[in-house]
Coordinates of C-alpha atoms in Angstrom, one line a residue:
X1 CA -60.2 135.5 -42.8
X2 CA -59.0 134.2 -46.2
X3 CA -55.6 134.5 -45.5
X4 CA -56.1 132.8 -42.3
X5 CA -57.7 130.1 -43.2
X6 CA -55.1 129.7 -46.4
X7 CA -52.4 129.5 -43.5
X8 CA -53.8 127.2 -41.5
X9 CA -54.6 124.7 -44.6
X10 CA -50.6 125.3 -45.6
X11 CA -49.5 124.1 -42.0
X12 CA -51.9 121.2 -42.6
X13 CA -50.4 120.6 -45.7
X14 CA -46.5 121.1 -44.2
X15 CA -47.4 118.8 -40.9
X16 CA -48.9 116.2 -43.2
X17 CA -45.7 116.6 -45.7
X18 CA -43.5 116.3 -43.1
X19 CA -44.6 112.7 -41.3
X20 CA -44.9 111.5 -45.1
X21 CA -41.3 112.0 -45.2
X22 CA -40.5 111.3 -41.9
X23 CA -42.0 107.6 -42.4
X24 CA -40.4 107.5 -45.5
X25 CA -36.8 108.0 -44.0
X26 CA -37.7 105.3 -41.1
X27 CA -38.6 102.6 -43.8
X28 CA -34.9 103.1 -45.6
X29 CA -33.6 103.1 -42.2
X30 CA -35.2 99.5 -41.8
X31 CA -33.9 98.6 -45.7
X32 CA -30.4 99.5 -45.0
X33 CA -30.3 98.3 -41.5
X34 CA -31.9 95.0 -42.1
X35 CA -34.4 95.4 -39.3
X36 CA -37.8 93.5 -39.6
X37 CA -40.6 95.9 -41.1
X38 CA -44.5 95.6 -39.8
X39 CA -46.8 94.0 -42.5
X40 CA -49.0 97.7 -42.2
X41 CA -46.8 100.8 -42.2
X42 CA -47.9 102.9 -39.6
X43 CA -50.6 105.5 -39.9
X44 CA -51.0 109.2 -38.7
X45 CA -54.2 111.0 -37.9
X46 CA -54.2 114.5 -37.4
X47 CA -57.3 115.8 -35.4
X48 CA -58.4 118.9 -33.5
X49 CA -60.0 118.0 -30.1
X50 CA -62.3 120.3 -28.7
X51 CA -61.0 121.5 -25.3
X52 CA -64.1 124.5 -24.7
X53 CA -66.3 127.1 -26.2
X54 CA -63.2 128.5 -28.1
X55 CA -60.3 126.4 -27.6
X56 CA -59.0 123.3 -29.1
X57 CA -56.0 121.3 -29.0
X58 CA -54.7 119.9 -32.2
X59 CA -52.6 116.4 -32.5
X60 CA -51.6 113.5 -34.7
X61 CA -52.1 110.0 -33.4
X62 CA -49.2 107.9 -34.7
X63 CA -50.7 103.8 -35.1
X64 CA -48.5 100.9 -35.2
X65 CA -49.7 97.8 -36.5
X66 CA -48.4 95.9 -33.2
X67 CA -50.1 98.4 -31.0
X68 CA -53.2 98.1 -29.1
X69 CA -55.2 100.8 -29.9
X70 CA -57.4 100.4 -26.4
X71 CA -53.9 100.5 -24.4
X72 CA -52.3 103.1 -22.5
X73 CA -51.4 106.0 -24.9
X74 CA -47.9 107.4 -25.1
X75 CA -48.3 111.2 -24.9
X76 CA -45.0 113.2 -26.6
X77 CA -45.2 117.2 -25.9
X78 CA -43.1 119.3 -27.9
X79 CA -40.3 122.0 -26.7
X80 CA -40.8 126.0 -26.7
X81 CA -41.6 127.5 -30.7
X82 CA -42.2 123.5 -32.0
X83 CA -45.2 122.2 -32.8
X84 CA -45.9 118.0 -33.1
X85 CA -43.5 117.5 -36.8
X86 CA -40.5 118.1 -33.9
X87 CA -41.4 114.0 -33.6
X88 CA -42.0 113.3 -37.4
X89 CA -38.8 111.4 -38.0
X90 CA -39.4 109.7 -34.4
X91 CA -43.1 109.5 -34.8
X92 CA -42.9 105.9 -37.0
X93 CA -40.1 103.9 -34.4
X94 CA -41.5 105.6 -31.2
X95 CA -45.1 103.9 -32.6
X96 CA -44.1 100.5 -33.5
X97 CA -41.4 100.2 -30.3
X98 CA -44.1 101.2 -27.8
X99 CA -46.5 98.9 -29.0
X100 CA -48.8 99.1 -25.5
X101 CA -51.1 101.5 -27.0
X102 CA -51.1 104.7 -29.7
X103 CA -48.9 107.4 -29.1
X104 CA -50.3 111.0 -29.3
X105 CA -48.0 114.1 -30.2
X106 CA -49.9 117.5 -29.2
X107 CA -49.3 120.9 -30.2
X108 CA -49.5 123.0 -27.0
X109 CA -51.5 125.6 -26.5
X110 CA -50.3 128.8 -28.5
X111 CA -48.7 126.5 -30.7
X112 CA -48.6 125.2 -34.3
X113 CA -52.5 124.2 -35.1
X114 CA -53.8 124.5 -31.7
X115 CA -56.0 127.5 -30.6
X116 CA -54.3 130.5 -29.2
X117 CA -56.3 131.7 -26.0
X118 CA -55.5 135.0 -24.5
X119 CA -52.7 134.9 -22.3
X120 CA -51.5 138.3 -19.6
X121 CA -47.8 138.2 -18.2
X122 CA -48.1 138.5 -14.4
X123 CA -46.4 141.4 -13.1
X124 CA -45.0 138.6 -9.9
X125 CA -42.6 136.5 -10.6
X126 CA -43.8 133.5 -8.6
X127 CA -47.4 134.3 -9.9
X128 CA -46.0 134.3 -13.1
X129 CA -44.8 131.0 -13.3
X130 CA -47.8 129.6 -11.5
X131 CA -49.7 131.2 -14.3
X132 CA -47.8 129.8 -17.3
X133 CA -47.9 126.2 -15.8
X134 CA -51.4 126.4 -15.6
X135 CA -51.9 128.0 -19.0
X136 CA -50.3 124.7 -20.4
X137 CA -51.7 122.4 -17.8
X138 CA -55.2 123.0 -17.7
X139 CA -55.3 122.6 -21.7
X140 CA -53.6 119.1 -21.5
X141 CA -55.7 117.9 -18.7
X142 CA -59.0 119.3 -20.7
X143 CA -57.4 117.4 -23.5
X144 CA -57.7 114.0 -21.8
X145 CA -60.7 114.4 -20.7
X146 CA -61.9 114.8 -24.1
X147 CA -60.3 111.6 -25.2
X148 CA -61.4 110.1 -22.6
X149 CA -58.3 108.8 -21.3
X150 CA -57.6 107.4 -17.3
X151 CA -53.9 107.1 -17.5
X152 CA -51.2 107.8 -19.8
X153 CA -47.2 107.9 -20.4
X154 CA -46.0 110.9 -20.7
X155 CA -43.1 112.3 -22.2
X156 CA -41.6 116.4 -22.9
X157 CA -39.0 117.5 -24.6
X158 CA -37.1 120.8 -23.0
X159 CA -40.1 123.5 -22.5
X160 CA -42.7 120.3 -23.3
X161 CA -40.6 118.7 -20.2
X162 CA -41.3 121.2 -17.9
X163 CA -44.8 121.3 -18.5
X164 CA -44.7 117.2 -18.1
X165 CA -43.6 118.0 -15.0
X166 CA -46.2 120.8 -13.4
X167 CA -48.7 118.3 -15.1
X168 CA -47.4 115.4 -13.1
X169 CA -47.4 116.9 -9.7
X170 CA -51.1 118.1 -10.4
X171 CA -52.5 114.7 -11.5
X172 CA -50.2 111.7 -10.3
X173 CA -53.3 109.7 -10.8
X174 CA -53.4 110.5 -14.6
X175 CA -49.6 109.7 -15.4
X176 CA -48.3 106.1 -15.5
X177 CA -44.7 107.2 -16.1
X178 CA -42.8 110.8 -17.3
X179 CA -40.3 110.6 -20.0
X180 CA -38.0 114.0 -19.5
X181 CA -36.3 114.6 -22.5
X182 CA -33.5 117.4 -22.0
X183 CA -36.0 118.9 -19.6
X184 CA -36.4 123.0 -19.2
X185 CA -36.7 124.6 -16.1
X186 CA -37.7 121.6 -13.5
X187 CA -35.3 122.9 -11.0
X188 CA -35.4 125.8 -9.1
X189 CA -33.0 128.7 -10.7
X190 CA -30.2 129.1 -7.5
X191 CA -30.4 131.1 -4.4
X192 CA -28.1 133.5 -6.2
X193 CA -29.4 134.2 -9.6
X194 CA -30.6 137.8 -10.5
X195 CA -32.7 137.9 -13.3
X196 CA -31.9 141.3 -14.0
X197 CA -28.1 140.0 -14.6
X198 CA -28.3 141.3 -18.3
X199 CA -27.7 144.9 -17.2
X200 CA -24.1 144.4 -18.7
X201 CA -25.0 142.6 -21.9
X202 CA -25.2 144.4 -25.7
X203 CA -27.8 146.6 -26.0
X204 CA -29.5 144.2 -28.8
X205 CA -29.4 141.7 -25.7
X206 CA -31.1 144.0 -23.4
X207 CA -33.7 144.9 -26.3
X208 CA -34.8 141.1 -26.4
X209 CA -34.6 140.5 -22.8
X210 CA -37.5 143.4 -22.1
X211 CA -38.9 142.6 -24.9
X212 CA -39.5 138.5 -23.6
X213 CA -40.3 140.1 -20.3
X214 CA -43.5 142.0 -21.6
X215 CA -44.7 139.1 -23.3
X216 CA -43.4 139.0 -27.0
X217 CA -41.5 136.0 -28.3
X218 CA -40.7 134.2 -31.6
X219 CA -44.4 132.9 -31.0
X220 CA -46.0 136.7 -31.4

């Protein structure tokens, strides 16, 4: 428990480090540009949102000075093995261009300082997929109802995209636009694509490929 709870205050400490220093960078960026700066610099708030009985979703809230903090929220999710400082050198511009409202960067589920609910790969392969959208999904939409938020803008970056998209075609009503960024996966994989195509590859390949297909990842 100690050395937990040391390693989740050192990833506190890193996320916190790392907007510092992305905001830093944005304001020499302005210097050596010439571009007007706001009056306030803008702030970040990490929180942990309570999304059930054992779950929770942590984010940073990134405040412009120009932005209305009642308007719609800008809502950046992160690729596969990120967590929200993927956006800390964006965090700062994104804020003060957007303006309409603050922008929230999540870490997903099973990710960074969010909780890490049980999770069973599906021995289908359809059911699998359905499974792993909703794993993401239901988190994000439990997340806005605990912010109490109607509608929102919301953007993914590659794995973040994808689940963007699932989130989208479950609740239309809840997204005013959807920002794909390099997108993962949207598409259907062709008609003629065999997922067991890695028969020929090295043997480390085929050691990581059944590895990834019973569940471990970077992320175990």
């Amino acid at each position: 428990m100690v050395f937990t709870s040391y390693r989740i205050a050192s990833l506190r400490k890193a996320e916190e480090s790392l907007f510092a220093s992305g905001l830093a960078w944005w304001q020499e960026w302005q210097e050596w540009h010439d571009l007007s700066t706001p009056g306030r610099p803008t702030t970040f708030e990490p929180r942990d949102v309570s999304t059930g009985p054992k779950t929770h979703v942590h984010m940073v809230r990134a405040t412009a000075e120009s932005a209305d903090p009642n308007g719609m929220p800008l809502v950046c999710l992160h690729g596969f093995a990120h967590g929200t400082s993927c956006f800390y050198t964006a965090a700062a511009p994104l804020a003060e261009a957007y303006a309409a409202g603050p922008v929230f960067i999540l870490d997903m589920p099973g990710c960074g300082l969010s909780s890490r609910p049980a999770y069973a790969i599906a021995a289908d392969p359809e059911q699998r997929r359905l499974e792993a959208e909703n794993f993401f999904c239901d988190e994000l939409e439990a997340w806005r109802k605990a912010m109490g938020i109607e509608r929102m803008v919301l953007a993914g970056h590659s794995v973040g995209g994808h689940s963007a998209f699932a989130y989208a075609e479950r609740h239309p009503e809840r997204v005013e636009r959807l920002v794909l960024i390099s997108p993962a996966g949207v598409p259907r994989p062709p008609e003629d694509f065999d997922p067991k195509g890695h028969r020929d590859k090295p043997l480390l390949f085929q050691l990581a490929f059944s590895l990834w297909e019973r569940g471990y990842s970077p992320l175990s």
